Short mmCIF file of N, CA, C and O in Angstrom, two decimals:
data_model
loop_
_atom_site.label_atom_id
_atom_site.label_comp_id
_atom_site.label_asym_id
_atom_site.label_seq_id
_atom_site.Cartn_x
_atom_site.Cartn_y
_atom_site.Cartn_z
N UNK A 1 -64.05 122.86 164.05
CA UNK A 1 -63.61 124.03 163.31
C UNK A 1 -64.25 125.30 163.84
O UNK A 1 -63.58 126.31 163.97
N UNK A 2 -65.56 125.25 164.14
CA UNK A 2 -66.21 126.48 164.60
C UNK A 2 -65.69 126.88 165.98
O UNK A 2 -65.81 128.04 166.36
N UNK A 3 -65.11 125.92 166.75
CA UNK A 3 -64.51 126.28 168.04
C UNK A 3 -63.40 127.30 167.84
O UNK A 3 -63.29 128.25 168.60
N UNK A 4 -62.58 127.09 166.81
CA UNK A 4 -61.51 128.05 166.53
C UNK A 4 -62.10 129.42 166.22
O UNK A 4 -61.65 130.44 166.75
N UNK A 5 -63.11 129.47 165.35
CA UNK A 5 -63.71 130.74 164.96
C UNK A 5 -64.37 131.44 166.14
O UNK A 5 -64.26 132.66 166.29
N UNK A 6 -65.04 130.69 166.98
CA UNK A 6 -65.67 131.28 168.17
C UNK A 6 -64.62 131.86 169.10
O UNK A 6 -64.78 132.98 169.61
N UNK A 7 -63.54 131.13 169.32
CA UNK A 7 -62.46 131.61 170.18
C UNK A 7 -61.79 132.85 169.57
O UNK A 7 -61.53 133.83 170.25
N UNK A 8 -61.52 132.81 168.25
CA UNK A 8 -60.90 133.95 167.59
C UNK A 8 -61.79 135.18 167.71
O UNK A 8 -61.31 136.27 168.05
N UNK A 9 -63.09 135.03 167.44
CA UNK A 9 -64.03 136.16 167.53
C UNK A 9 -64.04 136.75 168.93
O UNK A 9 -63.98 137.97 169.10
N UNK A 10 -64.09 135.90 169.94
CA UNK A 10 -64.10 136.37 171.33
C UNK A 10 -62.80 137.12 171.65
O UNK A 10 -62.83 138.23 172.20
N UNK A 11 -61.66 136.54 171.26
CA UNK A 11 -60.37 137.17 171.56
C UNK A 11 -60.18 138.47 170.77
O UNK A 11 -59.66 139.45 171.28
N UNK A 12 -60.60 138.47 169.51
CA UNK A 12 -60.47 139.67 168.68
C UNK A 12 -61.35 140.80 169.24
O UNK A 12 -60.92 141.96 169.30
N UNK A 13 -62.56 140.46 169.65
CA UNK A 13 -63.48 141.46 170.19
C UNK A 13 -62.95 142.08 171.48
O UNK A 13 -63.32 143.21 171.81
N UNK A 14 -62.08 141.38 172.18
CA UNK A 14 -61.55 141.91 173.44
C UNK A 14 -60.30 142.77 173.25
O UNK A 14 -59.77 143.32 174.21
N UNK A 15 -59.83 142.91 172.01
CA UNK A 15 -58.66 143.76 171.75
C UNK A 15 -58.98 145.23 172.00
O UNK A 15 -60.09 145.68 171.75
N UNK A 16 -57.99 145.95 172.48
CA UNK A 16 -58.07 147.41 172.58
C UNK A 16 -56.65 147.95 172.52
O UNK A 16 -55.69 147.20 172.38
N UNK A 17 -56.50 149.26 172.63
CA UNK A 17 -55.18 149.86 172.46
C UNK A 17 -54.20 149.46 173.56
O UNK A 17 -53.00 149.64 173.39
N UNK A 18 -54.68 148.87 174.65
CA UNK A 18 -53.81 148.50 175.76
C UNK A 18 -53.33 147.06 175.70
O UNK A 18 -52.44 146.68 176.47
N UNK A 19 -53.88 146.23 174.83
CA UNK A 19 -53.49 144.81 174.83
C UNK A 19 -53.16 144.28 173.43
O UNK A 19 -53.37 143.10 173.14
N UNK A 20 -52.65 145.12 172.57
CA UNK A 20 -52.37 144.70 171.19
C UNK A 20 -51.26 143.66 171.09
O UNK A 20 -51.12 143.02 170.05
N UNK A 21 -50.50 143.44 172.16
CA UNK A 21 -49.52 142.36 172.15
C UNK A 21 -50.20 141.00 171.98
O UNK A 21 -49.58 140.04 171.55
N UNK A 22 -51.51 140.94 172.25
CA UNK A 22 -52.26 139.69 172.09
C UNK A 22 -52.46 139.30 170.62
O UNK A 22 -52.88 138.19 170.33
N UNK A 23 -52.16 140.23 169.70
CA UNK A 23 -52.21 139.87 168.27
C UNK A 23 -51.29 138.69 167.98
O UNK A 23 -51.58 137.88 167.10
N UNK A 24 -50.20 138.57 168.73
CA UNK A 24 -49.25 137.47 168.55
C UNK A 24 -49.90 136.10 168.80
O UNK A 24 -49.46 135.10 168.24
N UNK A 25 -50.91 136.07 169.63
CA UNK A 25 -51.62 134.82 169.93
C UNK A 25 -52.66 134.48 168.87
O UNK A 25 -53.07 133.33 168.75
N UNK A 26 -53.09 135.48 168.10
CA UNK A 26 -54.13 135.29 167.10
C UNK A 26 -53.58 135.04 165.70
O UNK A 26 -54.20 134.33 164.91
N UNK A 27 -52.44 135.66 165.37
CA UNK A 27 -51.93 135.66 164.00
C UNK A 27 -50.54 135.05 163.91
O UNK A 27 -49.72 135.20 164.81
N UNK A 28 -50.27 134.42 162.77
CA UNK A 28 -48.95 133.86 162.50
C UNK A 28 -47.99 134.98 162.07
O UNK A 28 -48.43 136.07 161.67
N UNK A 29 -46.70 134.72 162.12
CA UNK A 29 -45.68 135.71 161.72
C UNK A 29 -45.86 136.16 160.28
O UNK A 29 -45.55 137.28 159.93
N UNK A 30 -46.37 135.25 159.41
CA UNK A 30 -46.50 135.55 157.99
C UNK A 30 -47.91 136.00 157.59
O UNK A 30 -48.31 135.88 156.44
N UNK A 31 -48.64 136.59 158.54
CA UNK A 31 -50.02 137.01 158.30
C UNK A 31 -50.12 137.92 157.08
O UNK A 31 -49.31 138.80 156.88
N UNK A 32 -51.15 137.65 156.27
CA UNK A 32 -51.53 138.54 155.17
C UNK A 32 -52.91 139.07 155.52
O UNK A 32 -53.88 138.31 155.56
N UNK A 33 -52.99 140.36 155.78
CA UNK A 33 -54.23 141.01 156.18
C UNK A 33 -54.64 141.99 155.09
O UNK A 33 -53.84 142.84 154.68
N UNK A 34 -55.89 141.88 154.65
CA UNK A 34 -56.39 142.76 153.59
C UNK A 34 -57.79 143.25 153.95
O UNK A 34 -58.61 142.47 154.43
N UNK A 35 -58.00 144.55 153.74
CA UNK A 35 -59.35 145.09 153.81
C UNK A 35 -59.51 146.06 152.64
O UNK A 35 -58.56 146.25 151.88
N UNK A 36 -60.68 146.64 152.43
CA UNK A 36 -60.87 147.51 151.26
C UNK A 36 -59.93 148.72 151.21
O UNK A 36 -59.79 149.33 150.15
N UNK A 37 -59.29 149.06 152.30
CA UNK A 37 -58.44 150.25 152.34
C UNK A 37 -56.95 149.96 152.53
O UNK A 37 -56.12 150.84 152.31
N UNK A 38 -56.61 148.74 152.96
CA UNK A 38 -55.22 148.43 153.30
C UNK A 38 -54.85 147.00 152.93
O UNK A 38 -55.71 146.13 152.88
N UNK A 39 -53.56 146.79 152.74
CA UNK A 39 -53.00 145.45 152.65
C UNK A 39 -51.74 145.44 153.51
O UNK A 39 -50.87 146.30 153.34
N UNK A 40 -51.69 144.52 154.45
CA UNK A 40 -50.60 144.47 155.42
C UNK A 40 -50.03 143.05 155.42
O UNK A 40 -50.78 142.08 155.51
N UNK A 41 -48.71 142.95 155.33
CA UNK A 41 -48.04 141.65 155.34
C UNK A 41 -47.07 141.56 156.50
O UNK A 41 -46.23 142.45 156.66
N UNK A 42 -47.19 140.51 157.29
CA UNK A 42 -46.29 140.26 158.41
C UNK A 42 -46.83 140.79 159.72
O UNK A 42 -47.50 141.82 159.77
N UNK A 43 -46.53 140.07 160.79
CA UNK A 43 -47.04 140.41 162.12
C UNK A 43 -46.54 141.78 162.62
O UNK A 43 -47.34 142.54 163.18
N UNK A 44 -45.28 142.14 162.43
CA UNK A 44 -44.86 143.48 162.90
C UNK A 44 -45.66 144.61 162.25
O UNK A 44 -46.06 145.56 162.92
N UNK A 45 -45.92 144.51 160.95
CA UNK A 45 -46.70 145.55 160.26
C UNK A 45 -48.15 145.53 160.71
O UNK A 45 -48.80 146.58 160.78
N UNK A 46 -48.68 144.33 160.99
CA UNK A 46 -50.05 144.25 161.48
C UNK A 46 -50.17 144.91 162.86
O UNK A 46 -51.13 145.63 163.12
N UNK A 47 -49.19 144.70 163.73
CA UNK A 47 -49.19 145.37 165.04
C UNK A 47 -49.22 146.89 164.85
O UNK A 47 -49.96 147.59 165.54
N UNK A 48 -48.40 147.39 163.95
CA UNK A 48 -48.35 148.83 163.68
C UNK A 48 -49.69 149.34 163.13
O UNK A 48 -50.19 150.39 163.56
N UNK A 49 -50.28 148.59 162.21
CA UNK A 49 -51.57 148.95 161.63
C UNK A 49 -52.64 149.08 162.72
O UNK A 49 -53.37 150.07 162.79
N UNK A 50 -52.72 148.10 163.61
CA UNK A 50 -53.72 148.14 164.67
C UNK A 50 -53.43 149.24 165.68
O UNK A 50 -54.34 149.89 166.19
N UNK A 51 -52.15 149.48 165.98
CA UNK A 51 -51.80 150.57 166.90
C UNK A 51 -52.27 151.91 166.33
O UNK A 51 -52.83 152.74 167.06
N UNK A 52 -52.06 152.13 165.04
CA UNK A 52 -52.52 153.36 164.38
C UNK A 52 -54.04 153.44 164.41
O UNK A 52 -54.61 154.50 164.68
N UNK A 53 -54.69 152.33 164.10
CA UNK A 53 -56.15 152.29 164.07
C UNK A 53 -56.73 152.70 165.43
O UNK A 53 -57.59 153.57 165.50
N UNK A 54 -56.24 152.07 166.49
CA UNK A 54 -56.76 152.35 167.83
C UNK A 54 -56.38 153.73 168.32
O UNK A 54 -57.12 154.32 169.12
N UNK A 55 -55.27 154.29 167.88
CA UNK A 55 -54.88 155.62 168.35
C UNK A 55 -55.70 156.73 167.70
O UNK A 55 -55.78 157.83 168.23
N UNK A 56 -56.35 156.45 166.57
CA UNK A 56 -57.10 157.48 165.86
C UNK A 56 -58.59 157.51 166.20
O UNK A 56 -59.30 158.38 165.69
N UNK A 57 -59.07 156.59 167.00
CA UNK A 57 -60.49 156.56 167.34
C UNK A 57 -60.67 156.69 168.85
O UNK A 57 -59.78 156.33 169.62
N UNK A 58 -61.82 157.20 169.25
CA UNK A 58 -62.10 157.30 170.68
C UNK A 58 -62.84 156.07 171.19
O UNK A 58 -62.89 155.83 172.40
N UNK A 59 -63.39 155.30 170.27
CA UNK A 59 -64.08 154.05 170.64
C UNK A 59 -64.04 153.14 169.42
O UNK A 59 -64.19 153.60 168.29
N UNK A 60 -63.82 151.84 169.65
CA UNK A 60 -63.84 150.85 168.57
C UNK A 60 -64.27 149.52 169.16
O UNK A 60 -63.69 149.05 170.14
N UNK A 61 -65.32 148.95 168.57
CA UNK A 61 -65.87 147.69 169.09
C UNK A 61 -66.33 146.83 167.93
O UNK A 61 -66.89 147.32 166.95
N UNK A 62 -66.10 145.52 168.03
CA UNK A 62 -66.61 144.55 167.07
C UNK A 62 -67.60 143.65 167.77
O UNK A 62 -67.29 143.07 168.81
N UNK A 63 -68.79 143.55 167.20
CA UNK A 63 -69.81 142.62 167.70
C UNK A 63 -69.98 141.55 166.63
O UNK A 63 -70.42 141.84 165.51
N UNK A 64 -69.63 140.32 166.98
CA UNK A 64 -69.72 139.20 166.04
C UNK A 64 -71.09 138.55 166.16
O UNK A 64 -71.57 138.30 167.26
N UNK A 65 -71.73 138.27 165.02
CA UNK A 65 -73.08 137.71 165.05
C UNK A 65 -73.27 136.57 164.07
O UNK A 65 -74.40 136.13 163.85
N UNK A 66 -72.19 136.05 163.50
CA UNK A 66 -72.32 134.91 162.61
C UNK A 66 -71.00 134.23 162.39
O UNK A 66 -69.96 134.89 162.27
N UNK A 67 -71.04 132.91 162.38
CA UNK A 67 -69.84 132.10 162.16
C UNK A 67 -70.19 131.02 161.15
O UNK A 67 -71.18 130.31 161.31
N UNK A 68 -69.37 130.94 160.09
CA UNK A 68 -69.59 129.94 159.05
C UNK A 68 -68.26 129.30 158.68
O UNK A 68 -67.33 130.00 158.29
N UNK A 69 -68.18 127.98 158.81
CA UNK A 69 -66.99 127.29 158.32
C UNK A 69 -67.24 126.92 156.86
O UNK A 69 -68.37 126.67 156.45
N UNK A 70 -66.17 126.92 156.08
CA UNK A 70 -66.35 126.61 154.65
C UNK A 70 -65.26 125.67 154.15
O UNK A 70 -65.04 125.59 152.95
N UNK A 71 -64.60 124.98 155.02
CA UNK A 71 -63.57 124.04 154.63
C UNK A 71 -62.59 123.85 155.77
O UNK A 71 -62.67 124.50 156.80
N UNK A 72 -61.67 122.97 155.56
CA UNK A 72 -60.64 122.70 156.57
C UNK A 72 -59.77 123.94 156.75
O UNK A 72 -59.15 124.42 155.81
N UNK A 73 -59.78 124.50 157.96
CA UNK A 73 -58.92 125.64 158.26
C UNK A 73 -59.35 126.96 157.65
O UNK A 73 -58.53 127.86 157.49
N UNK A 74 -60.63 127.09 157.32
CA UNK A 74 -61.09 128.39 156.84
C UNK A 74 -62.57 128.60 157.16
O UNK A 74 -63.33 127.65 157.29
N UNK A 75 -62.92 129.87 157.30
CA UNK A 75 -64.30 130.20 157.61
C UNK A 75 -64.51 131.70 157.59
O UNK A 75 -63.60 132.48 157.36
N UNK A 76 -65.77 132.07 157.85
CA UNK A 76 -66.19 133.48 157.83
C UNK A 76 -66.74 133.88 159.19
O UNK A 76 -67.43 133.08 159.84
N UNK A 77 -66.46 135.10 159.56
CA UNK A 77 -67.08 135.73 160.72
C UNK A 77 -67.86 136.93 160.23
O UNK A 77 -67.32 137.76 159.50
N UNK A 78 -69.12 137.04 160.62
CA UNK A 78 -69.92 138.21 160.29
C UNK A 78 -69.95 139.12 161.51
O UNK A 78 -70.09 138.62 162.63
N UNK A 79 -69.84 140.43 161.29
CA UNK A 79 -69.71 141.35 162.40
C UNK A 79 -70.28 142.72 162.08
O UNK A 79 -70.55 143.04 160.94
N UNK A 80 -70.44 143.50 163.14
CA UNK A 80 -70.73 144.92 163.04
C UNK A 80 -69.64 145.64 163.82
O UNK A 80 -69.39 145.32 164.98
N UNK A 81 -68.99 146.58 163.15
CA UNK A 81 -67.98 147.40 163.80
C UNK A 81 -68.64 148.73 164.18
O UNK A 81 -69.34 149.34 163.37
N UNK A 82 -68.42 149.16 165.42
CA UNK A 82 -68.91 150.45 165.90
C UNK A 82 -67.70 151.25 166.32
O UNK A 82 -66.83 150.74 167.03
N UNK A 83 -67.65 152.51 165.86
CA UNK A 83 -66.51 153.34 166.23
C UNK A 83 -66.89 154.81 166.28
O UNK A 83 -67.88 155.23 165.71
N UNK A 84 -66.06 155.56 166.99
CA UNK A 84 -66.18 157.01 167.06
C UNK A 84 -64.83 157.61 166.69
O UNK A 84 -63.81 157.19 167.22
N UNK A 85 -64.88 158.55 165.79
CA UNK A 85 -63.69 159.30 165.41
C UNK A 85 -64.02 160.77 165.62
O UNK A 85 -65.06 161.24 165.15
N UNK A 86 -63.16 161.51 166.31
CA UNK A 86 -63.51 162.90 166.65
C UNK A 86 -63.75 163.79 165.43
O UNK A 86 -64.49 164.77 165.52
N UNK A 87 -63.19 163.45 164.28
CA UNK A 87 -63.36 164.31 163.10
C UNK A 87 -64.38 163.77 162.09
O UNK A 87 -64.51 164.31 161.00
N UNK A 88 -65.06 162.70 162.44
CA UNK A 88 -66.08 162.14 161.53
C UNK A 88 -67.44 162.20 162.20
O UNK A 88 -67.62 161.72 163.31
N UNK A 89 -68.38 162.78 161.50
CA UNK A 89 -69.77 162.87 161.96
C UNK A 89 -69.91 163.44 163.36
O UNK A 89 -70.71 162.97 164.16
N UNK A 90 -69.06 164.41 163.65
CA UNK A 90 -69.13 165.08 164.95
C UNK A 90 -68.85 164.18 166.12
O UNK A 90 -69.32 164.43 167.23
N UNK A 91 -68.09 163.11 165.91
CA UNK A 91 -67.76 162.20 166.99
C UNK A 91 -68.87 161.23 167.34
O UNK A 91 -68.77 160.48 168.32
N UNK A 92 -69.95 161.23 166.55
CA UNK A 92 -71.06 160.30 166.81
C UNK A 92 -70.64 158.87 166.47
O UNK A 92 -69.72 158.64 165.68
N UNK A 93 -71.34 157.91 167.03
CA UNK A 93 -71.07 156.50 166.78
C UNK A 93 -71.42 156.15 165.34
O UNK A 93 -72.49 156.51 164.84
N UNK A 94 -70.50 155.47 164.66
CA UNK A 94 -70.70 155.00 163.29
C UNK A 94 -70.67 153.49 163.32
O UNK A 94 -69.79 152.88 163.95
N UNK A 95 -71.63 152.86 162.65
CA UNK A 95 -71.70 151.39 162.60
C UNK A 95 -71.56 150.93 161.16
O UNK A 95 -72.19 151.50 160.25
N UNK A 96 -70.76 149.88 160.98
CA UNK A 96 -70.52 149.33 159.65
C UNK A 96 -70.59 147.80 159.74
O UNK A 96 -69.92 147.20 160.57
N UNK A 97 -71.39 147.20 158.86
CA UNK A 97 -71.48 145.73 158.80
C UNK A 97 -70.39 145.20 157.90
O UNK A 97 -70.00 145.84 156.92
N UNK A 98 -69.90 144.01 158.21
CA UNK A 98 -68.89 143.39 157.37
C UNK A 98 -68.70 141.94 157.72
O UNK A 98 -69.40 141.37 158.57
N UNK A 99 -67.73 141.33 157.05
CA UNK A 99 -67.37 139.96 157.37
C UNK A 99 -65.88 139.77 157.13
O UNK A 99 -65.25 140.52 156.39
N UNK A 100 -65.34 138.77 157.78
CA UNK A 100 -63.93 138.41 157.65
C UNK A 100 -63.83 136.98 157.16
O UNK A 100 -64.50 136.09 157.69
N UNK A 101 -62.99 136.77 156.16
CA UNK A 101 -62.67 135.43 155.68
C UNK A 101 -61.30 135.09 156.25
O UNK A 101 -60.32 135.79 155.99
N UNK A 102 -61.25 134.03 157.05
CA UNK A 102 -60.02 133.65 157.75
C UNK A 102 -59.52 132.30 157.27
O UNK A 102 -60.31 131.39 157.02
N UNK A 103 -58.20 132.18 157.16
CA UNK A 103 -57.51 130.90 156.94
C UNK A 103 -56.57 130.72 158.12
O UNK A 103 -55.85 131.65 158.49
N UNK A 104 -56.57 129.51 158.71
CA UNK A 104 -55.71 129.30 159.86
C UNK A 104 -55.05 127.94 159.81
O UNK A 104 -55.51 127.02 159.13
N UNK A 105 -53.93 127.85 160.53
CA UNK A 105 -53.22 126.60 160.74
C UNK A 105 -52.55 126.71 162.12
O UNK A 105 -52.18 127.80 162.54
N UNK A 106 -52.43 125.61 162.79
CA UNK A 106 -51.78 125.59 164.11
C UNK A 106 -52.37 126.65 165.04
O UNK A 106 -51.64 127.32 165.78
N UNK A 107 -53.69 126.81 165.00
CA UNK A 107 -54.41 127.74 165.89
C UNK A 107 -54.03 129.21 165.72
O UNK A 107 -54.20 130.00 166.65
N UNK A 108 -53.52 129.57 164.54
CA UNK A 108 -53.23 130.98 164.26
C UNK A 108 -53.67 131.32 162.84
O UNK A 108 -53.51 130.52 161.93
N UNK A 109 -54.19 132.51 162.66
CA UNK A 109 -54.65 132.97 161.36
C UNK A 109 -53.44 133.43 160.54
O UNK A 109 -52.61 134.20 161.02
N UNK A 110 -53.35 132.93 159.29
CA UNK A 110 -52.28 133.37 158.41
C UNK A 110 -52.81 134.19 157.22
O UNK A 110 -52.04 134.81 156.51
N UNK A 111 -54.13 134.19 157.03
CA UNK A 111 -54.75 135.00 155.97
C UNK A 111 -56.05 135.55 156.51
O UNK A 111 -56.91 134.79 156.98
N UNK A 112 -56.19 136.88 156.51
CA UNK A 112 -57.39 137.54 157.04
C UNK A 112 -57.81 138.59 156.02
O UNK A 112 -57.07 139.52 155.73
N UNK A 113 -59.00 138.40 155.45
CA UNK A 113 -59.51 139.36 154.47
C UNK A 113 -60.86 139.87 154.95
O UNK A 113 -61.79 139.10 155.16
N UNK A 114 -60.95 141.20 155.12
CA UNK A 114 -62.20 141.82 155.55
C UNK A 114 -62.95 142.38 154.35
O UNK A 114 -62.34 142.93 153.43
N UNK A 115 -64.26 142.24 154.40
CA UNK A 115 -65.15 142.79 153.38
C UNK A 115 -66.12 143.73 154.08
O UNK A 115 -66.80 143.34 155.03
N UNK A 116 -66.15 144.98 153.63
CA UNK A 116 -67.10 145.97 154.13
C UNK A 116 -67.17 147.12 153.14
O UNK A 116 -66.35 147.24 152.24
N UNK A 117 -68.18 147.94 153.31
CA UNK A 117 -68.39 149.10 152.45
C UNK A 117 -67.50 150.24 152.95
O UNK A 117 -67.75 150.83 154.00
N UNK A 118 -66.43 150.55 152.20
CA UNK A 118 -65.49 151.60 152.60
C UNK A 118 -66.19 152.96 152.67
O UNK A 118 -65.82 153.81 153.48
N UNK A 119 -67.20 153.17 151.84
CA UNK A 119 -67.96 154.42 151.89
C UNK A 119 -68.68 154.57 153.22
O UNK A 119 -68.66 155.63 153.83
N UNK A 120 -69.32 153.49 153.67
CA UNK A 120 -70.03 153.53 154.94
C UNK A 120 -69.07 153.68 156.11
O UNK A 120 -69.42 154.26 157.14
N UNK A 121 -67.86 153.18 155.96
CA UNK A 121 -66.87 153.28 157.02
C UNK A 121 -66.29 154.68 157.12
O UNK A 121 -66.17 155.24 158.20
N UNK A 122 -65.97 155.28 155.99
CA UNK A 122 -65.20 156.50 156.01
C UNK A 122 -65.76 157.61 155.12
O UNK A 122 -66.13 158.67 155.58
N UNK A 123 -65.83 157.36 153.84
CA UNK A 123 -66.09 158.43 152.87
C UNK A 123 -67.40 159.16 153.09
O UNK A 123 -67.47 160.37 152.93
N UNK A 124 -68.46 158.45 153.49
CA UNK A 124 -69.75 159.10 153.68
C UNK A 124 -69.75 160.07 154.85
O UNK A 124 -70.66 160.88 154.98
N UNK A 125 -68.72 160.00 155.70
CA UNK A 125 -68.68 160.82 156.90
C UNK A 125 -67.71 162.00 156.78
O UNK A 125 -67.55 162.76 157.72
N UNK A 126 -67.08 162.12 155.62
CA UNK A 126 -66.20 163.26 155.38
C UNK A 126 -67.05 164.45 154.93
O UNK A 126 -68.00 164.27 154.16
N UNK A 127 -66.74 165.65 155.39
CA UNK A 127 -67.63 166.80 155.14
C UNK A 127 -68.03 167.00 153.68
O UNK A 127 -69.21 166.94 153.36
N UNK A 128 -67.14 167.17 152.76
CA UNK A 128 -67.50 167.48 151.38
C UNK A 128 -67.89 166.23 150.60
O UNK A 128 -68.94 166.17 149.97
N UNK A 129 -67.06 165.22 150.67
CA UNK A 129 -67.31 163.99 149.92
C UNK A 129 -68.59 163.31 150.40
O UNK A 129 -69.36 162.78 149.61
N UNK A 130 -68.82 163.33 151.71
CA UNK A 130 -70.01 162.70 152.27
C UNK A 130 -71.30 163.28 151.73
O UNK A 130 -72.26 162.57 151.45
N UNK A 131 -71.32 164.59 151.56
CA UNK A 131 -72.50 165.26 150.99
C UNK A 131 -72.75 164.79 149.57
O UNK A 131 -73.89 164.50 149.19
N UNK A 132 -71.70 164.69 148.79
CA UNK A 132 -71.82 164.22 147.39
C UNK A 132 -72.29 162.78 147.35
O UNK A 132 -73.20 162.43 146.57
N UNK A 133 -71.72 161.91 148.20
CA UNK A 133 -72.12 160.50 148.22
C UNK A 133 -73.59 160.36 148.62
O UNK A 133 -74.35 159.60 148.02
N UNK A 134 -74.02 161.11 149.63
CA UNK A 134 -75.43 161.07 150.05
C UNK A 134 -76.35 161.50 148.92
O UNK A 134 -77.39 160.88 148.67
N UNK A 135 -75.98 162.56 148.19
CA UNK A 135 -76.76 163.03 147.07
C UNK A 135 -76.85 161.94 145.99
O UNK A 135 -77.93 161.66 145.46
N UNK A 136 -75.71 161.32 145.67
CA UNK A 136 -75.69 160.25 144.66
C UNK A 136 -76.56 159.07 145.07
O UNK A 136 -77.28 158.52 144.25
N UNK A 137 -76.48 158.68 146.33
CA UNK A 137 -77.29 157.55 146.81
C UNK A 137 -78.78 157.85 146.66
O UNK A 137 -79.56 156.98 146.27
N UNK A 138 -79.18 159.08 146.99
CA UNK A 138 -80.59 159.46 146.84
C UNK A 138 -81.01 159.42 145.38
O UNK A 138 -82.10 158.98 145.04
N UNK A 139 -80.16 159.90 144.49
CA UNK A 139 -80.47 159.95 143.06
C UNK A 139 -80.56 158.55 142.45
O UNK A 139 -81.37 158.31 141.57
N UNK A 140 -79.69 157.66 142.90
CA UNK A 140 -79.65 156.31 142.32
C UNK A 140 -80.60 155.36 143.01
O UNK A 140 -80.92 154.31 142.47
N UNK A 141 -81.04 155.68 144.21
CA UNK A 141 -81.86 154.79 145.01
C UNK A 141 -83.27 154.81 144.67
O UNK A 141 -84.05 154.60 143.91
#
């Protein structure tokens, strides 16, 4: 089982805006993809989602550092995403930790759910909202 997860992590980490056709090798036609900001159903919509994602950033990388199987055809990948967006934090590198819960059959993922802190990904880096979130974190911390 972990062979599938290791292969998926390696192949996913090698994705970029020039090879998104490889999503067809990773995901089934009926893929259900969910993260804290989006829900995408079906491979054509997932291709569009990733194309938009990669077109809006100047750098995007996933470093996988943990693999856990939790049953037949399902498991978790732990990762750190690093990205640069020209309008967030002055284009500096932003890192966000997260994990993906995957369900697969026939060597393709049909359910992919990502867990990460949406604030750390986006909101904390927006000019006005980010200042408020930082202030709140200091007050509550």
